[in-house]
mmCIF file of C-alpha atoms in Angstrom:
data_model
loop_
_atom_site.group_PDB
_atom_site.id
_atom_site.type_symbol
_atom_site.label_atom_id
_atom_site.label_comp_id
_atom_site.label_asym_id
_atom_site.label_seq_id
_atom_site.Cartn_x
_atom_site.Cartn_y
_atom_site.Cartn_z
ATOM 1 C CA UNK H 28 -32.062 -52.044 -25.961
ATOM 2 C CA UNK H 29 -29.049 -54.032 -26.461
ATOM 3 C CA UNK H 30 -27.985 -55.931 -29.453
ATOM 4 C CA UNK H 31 -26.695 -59.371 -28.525
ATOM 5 C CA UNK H 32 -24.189 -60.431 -30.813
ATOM 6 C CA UNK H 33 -24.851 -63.151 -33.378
ATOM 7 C CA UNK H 34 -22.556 -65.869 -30.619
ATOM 8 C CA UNK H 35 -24.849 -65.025 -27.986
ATOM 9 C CA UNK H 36 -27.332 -65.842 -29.881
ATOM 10 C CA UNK H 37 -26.086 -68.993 -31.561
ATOM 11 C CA UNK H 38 -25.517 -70.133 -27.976
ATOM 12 C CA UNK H 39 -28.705 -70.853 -27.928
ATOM 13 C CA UNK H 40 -29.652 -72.367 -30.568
ATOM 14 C CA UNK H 41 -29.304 -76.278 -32.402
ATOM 15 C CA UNK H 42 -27.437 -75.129 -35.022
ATOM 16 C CA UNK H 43 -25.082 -77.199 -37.479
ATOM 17 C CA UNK H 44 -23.694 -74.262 -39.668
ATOM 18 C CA UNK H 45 -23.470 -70.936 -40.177
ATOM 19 C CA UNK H 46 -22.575 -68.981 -42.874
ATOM 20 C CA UNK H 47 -22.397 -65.173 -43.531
ATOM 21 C CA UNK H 48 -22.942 -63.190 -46.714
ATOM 22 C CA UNK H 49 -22.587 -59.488 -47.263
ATOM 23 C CA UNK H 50 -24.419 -57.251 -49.275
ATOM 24 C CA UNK H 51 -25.006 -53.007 -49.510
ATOM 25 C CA UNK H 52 -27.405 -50.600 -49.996
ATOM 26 C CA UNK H 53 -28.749 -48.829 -53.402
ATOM 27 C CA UNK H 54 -30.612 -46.138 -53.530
ATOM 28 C CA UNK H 55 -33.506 -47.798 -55.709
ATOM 29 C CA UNK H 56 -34.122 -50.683 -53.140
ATOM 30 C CA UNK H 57 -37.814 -50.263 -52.461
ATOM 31 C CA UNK H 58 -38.160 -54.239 -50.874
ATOM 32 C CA UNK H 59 -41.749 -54.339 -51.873
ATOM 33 C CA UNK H 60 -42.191 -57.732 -53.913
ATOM 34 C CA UNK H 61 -44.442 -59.807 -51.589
ATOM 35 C CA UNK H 62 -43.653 -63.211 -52.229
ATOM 36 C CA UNK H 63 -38.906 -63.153 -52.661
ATOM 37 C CA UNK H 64 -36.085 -61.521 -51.055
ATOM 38 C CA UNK H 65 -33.044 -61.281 -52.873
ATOM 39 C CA UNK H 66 -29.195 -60.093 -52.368
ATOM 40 C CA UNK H 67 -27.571 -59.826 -56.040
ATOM 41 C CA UNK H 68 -23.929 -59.986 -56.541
ATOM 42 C CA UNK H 69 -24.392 -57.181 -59.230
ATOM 43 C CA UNK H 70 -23.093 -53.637 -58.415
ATOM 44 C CA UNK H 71 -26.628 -52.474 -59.708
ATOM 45 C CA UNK H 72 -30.166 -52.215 -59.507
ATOM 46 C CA UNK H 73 -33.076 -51.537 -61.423
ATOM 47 C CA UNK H 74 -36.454 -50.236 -60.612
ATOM 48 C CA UNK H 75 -37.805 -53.585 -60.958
ATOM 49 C CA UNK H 76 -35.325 -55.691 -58.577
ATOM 50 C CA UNK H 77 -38.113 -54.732 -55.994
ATOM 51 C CA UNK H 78 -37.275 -57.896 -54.128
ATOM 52 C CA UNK H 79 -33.744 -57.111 -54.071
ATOM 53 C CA UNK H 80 -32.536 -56.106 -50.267
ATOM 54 C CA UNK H 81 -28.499 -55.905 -51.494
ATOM 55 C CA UNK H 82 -26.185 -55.554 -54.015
ATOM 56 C CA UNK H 83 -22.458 -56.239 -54.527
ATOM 57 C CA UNK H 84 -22.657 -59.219 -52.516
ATOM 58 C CA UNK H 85 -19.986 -61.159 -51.718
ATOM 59 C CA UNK H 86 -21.460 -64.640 -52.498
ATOM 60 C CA UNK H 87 -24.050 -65.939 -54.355
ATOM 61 C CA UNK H 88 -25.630 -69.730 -53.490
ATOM 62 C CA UNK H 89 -22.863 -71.437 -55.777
ATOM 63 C CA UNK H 90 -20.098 -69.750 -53.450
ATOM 64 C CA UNK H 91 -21.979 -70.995 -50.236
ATOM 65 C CA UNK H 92 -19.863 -73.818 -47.805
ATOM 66 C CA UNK H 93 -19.996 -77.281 -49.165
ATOM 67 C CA UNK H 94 -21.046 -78.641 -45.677
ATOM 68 C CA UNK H 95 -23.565 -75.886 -46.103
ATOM 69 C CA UNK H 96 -25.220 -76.799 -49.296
ATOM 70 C CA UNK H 97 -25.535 -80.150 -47.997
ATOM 71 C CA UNK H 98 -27.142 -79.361 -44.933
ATOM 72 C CA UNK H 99 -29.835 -76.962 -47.203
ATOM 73 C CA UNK H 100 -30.402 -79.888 -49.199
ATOM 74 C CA UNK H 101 -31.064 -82.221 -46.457
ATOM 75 C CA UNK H 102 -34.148 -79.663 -46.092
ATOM 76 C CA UNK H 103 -33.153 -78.167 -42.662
ATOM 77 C CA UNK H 104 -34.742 -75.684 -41.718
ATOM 78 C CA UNK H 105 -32.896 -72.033 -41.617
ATOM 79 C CA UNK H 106 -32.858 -68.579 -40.111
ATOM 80 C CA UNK H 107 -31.578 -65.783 -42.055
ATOM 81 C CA UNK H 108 -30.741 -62.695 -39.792
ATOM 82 C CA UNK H 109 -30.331 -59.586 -41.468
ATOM 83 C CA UNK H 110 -28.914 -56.950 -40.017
ATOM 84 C CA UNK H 111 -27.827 -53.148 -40.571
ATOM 85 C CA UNK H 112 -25.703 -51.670 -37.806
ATOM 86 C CA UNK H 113 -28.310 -52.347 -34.842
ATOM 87 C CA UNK H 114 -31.446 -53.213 -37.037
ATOM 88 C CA UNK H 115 -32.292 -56.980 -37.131
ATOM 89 C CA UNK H 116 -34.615 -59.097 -38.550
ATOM 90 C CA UNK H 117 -35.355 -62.494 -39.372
ATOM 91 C CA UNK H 118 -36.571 -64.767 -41.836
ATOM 92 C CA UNK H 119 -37.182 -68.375 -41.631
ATOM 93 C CA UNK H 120 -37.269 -70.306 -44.322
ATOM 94 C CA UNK H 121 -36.748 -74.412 -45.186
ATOM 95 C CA UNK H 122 -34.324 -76.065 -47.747
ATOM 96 C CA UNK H 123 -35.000 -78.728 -49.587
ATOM 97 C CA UNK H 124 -33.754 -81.721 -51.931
ATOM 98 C CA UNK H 125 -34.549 -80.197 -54.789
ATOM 99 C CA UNK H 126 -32.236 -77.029 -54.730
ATOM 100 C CA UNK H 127 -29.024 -76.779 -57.112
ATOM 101 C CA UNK H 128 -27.623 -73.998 -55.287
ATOM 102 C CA UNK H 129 -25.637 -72.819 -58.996
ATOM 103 C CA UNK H 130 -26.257 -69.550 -59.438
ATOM 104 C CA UNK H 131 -23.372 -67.633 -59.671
ATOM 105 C CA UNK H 132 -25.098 -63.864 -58.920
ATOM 106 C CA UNK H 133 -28.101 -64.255 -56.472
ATOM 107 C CA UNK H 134 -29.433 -65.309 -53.273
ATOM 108 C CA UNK H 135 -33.232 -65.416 -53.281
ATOM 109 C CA UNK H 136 -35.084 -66.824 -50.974
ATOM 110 C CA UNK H 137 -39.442 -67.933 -51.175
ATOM 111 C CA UNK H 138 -42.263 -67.871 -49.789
ATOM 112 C CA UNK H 139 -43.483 -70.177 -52.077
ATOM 113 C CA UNK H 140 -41.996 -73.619 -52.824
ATOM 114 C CA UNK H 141 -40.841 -72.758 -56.573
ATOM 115 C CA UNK H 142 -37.284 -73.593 -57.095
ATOM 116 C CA UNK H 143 -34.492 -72.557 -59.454
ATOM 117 C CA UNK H 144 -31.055 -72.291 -59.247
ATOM 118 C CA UNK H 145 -30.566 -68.932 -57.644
ATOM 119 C CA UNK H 146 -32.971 -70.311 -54.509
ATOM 120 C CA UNK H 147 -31.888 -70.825 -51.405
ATOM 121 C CA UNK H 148 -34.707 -71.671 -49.692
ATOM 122 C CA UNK H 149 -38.545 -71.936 -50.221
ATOM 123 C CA UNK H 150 -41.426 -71.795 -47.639
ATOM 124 C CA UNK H 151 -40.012 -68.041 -45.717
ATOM 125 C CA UNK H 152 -42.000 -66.673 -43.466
ATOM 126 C CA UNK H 153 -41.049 -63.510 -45.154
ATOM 127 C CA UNK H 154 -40.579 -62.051 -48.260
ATOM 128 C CA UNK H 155 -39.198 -58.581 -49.317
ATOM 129 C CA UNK H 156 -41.586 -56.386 -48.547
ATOM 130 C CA UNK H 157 -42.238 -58.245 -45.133
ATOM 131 C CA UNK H 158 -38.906 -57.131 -43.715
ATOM 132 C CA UNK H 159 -38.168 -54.375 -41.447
ATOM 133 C CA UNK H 160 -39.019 -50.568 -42.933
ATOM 134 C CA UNK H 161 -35.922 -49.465 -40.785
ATOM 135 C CA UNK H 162 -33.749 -51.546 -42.059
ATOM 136 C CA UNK H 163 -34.899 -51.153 -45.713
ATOM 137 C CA UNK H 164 -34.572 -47.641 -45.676
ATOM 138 C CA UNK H 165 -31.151 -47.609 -43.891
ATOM 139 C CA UNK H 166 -29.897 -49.847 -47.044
ATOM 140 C CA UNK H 167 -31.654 -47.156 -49.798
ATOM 141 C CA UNK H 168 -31.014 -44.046 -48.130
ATOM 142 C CA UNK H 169 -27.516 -44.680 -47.209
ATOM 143 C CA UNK H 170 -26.155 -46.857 -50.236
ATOM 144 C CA UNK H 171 -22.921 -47.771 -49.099
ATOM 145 C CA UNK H 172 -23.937 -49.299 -45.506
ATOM 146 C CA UNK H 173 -23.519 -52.781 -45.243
ATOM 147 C CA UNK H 174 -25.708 -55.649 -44.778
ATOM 148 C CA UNK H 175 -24.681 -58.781 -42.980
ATOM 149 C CA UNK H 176 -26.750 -61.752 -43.502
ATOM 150 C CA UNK H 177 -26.151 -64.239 -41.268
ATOM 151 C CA UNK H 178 -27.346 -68.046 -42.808
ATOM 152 C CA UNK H 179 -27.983 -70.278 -39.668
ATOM 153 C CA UNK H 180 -28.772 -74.102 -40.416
ATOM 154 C CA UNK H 181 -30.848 -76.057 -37.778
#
């Protein structure tokens, strides 16, 4: 099966931004908390970041677009592809009015509709554990492969 890349499928959509973050493996990512996902600017990880998908990011949601921010805060809604080599997946998720978008060393995105300011968006169809074993184990197994998160705003 081929991969279309992320223009073929943007061609597609209503979008009104996109914005790409990216993030690596560690070898204790276990992506097992049921209700976040998260992608940490820190070079580390602990046993109990189980929600944590990355590390080493290169942005957190205080280094996101302007335009971008805005557009989350309008409460569009989003789709967050993540992908490792050929492994996709995707999350959708809403923003919201309430978000600060300040934290300087996380991205987490919720299920639920609690906010703080490392959220990026609340009401996710997914959540850690929800997202592909592949891909998960791909990112712990081999900590130095990348993963590209791709932020699409409707």
């Amino acid at each position: 099966m081929r991969i279309p890349h992320l223009t073929e499928i943007l061609k597609d959509l209503n979008y009104v931004a996109v914005e790409t973050i990216r993030a690596q493996g560690h070898p204790l990512i276990t992506a097992t908390h049921r209700t976040t996902l998260e992608v940490t600017k820190e070079p580390y990880l602990t046993p109990r970041g189980n929600c944590i998908v990355g590390v080493n990011a290169n942005k957190s949601v205080r280094d996101l677009d302007p335009r971008v921010k805005k557009y989350i805060r309008d409460g569009r809604k989003l789709l967050l592809i993540l992908r490792v080599g050929k492994i996709v997946d995707v999350v959708e998720a809403w923003g919201s009015k309430e978000l600060t978008l300040s934290n300087p060393k996380s991205i987490v995105v919720r299920k639920s509709t609690h906010i703080d300011d490392r959220t990026l968006c609340i009401r996710a169809n997914k959540a850690a554990c929800d997202i592909s074993r592949e891909l998960i184990n791909v990112l712990s197994n081999k900590p130095n492969t990348i993963l590209e998160m791709y932020l699409i705003v409707l």
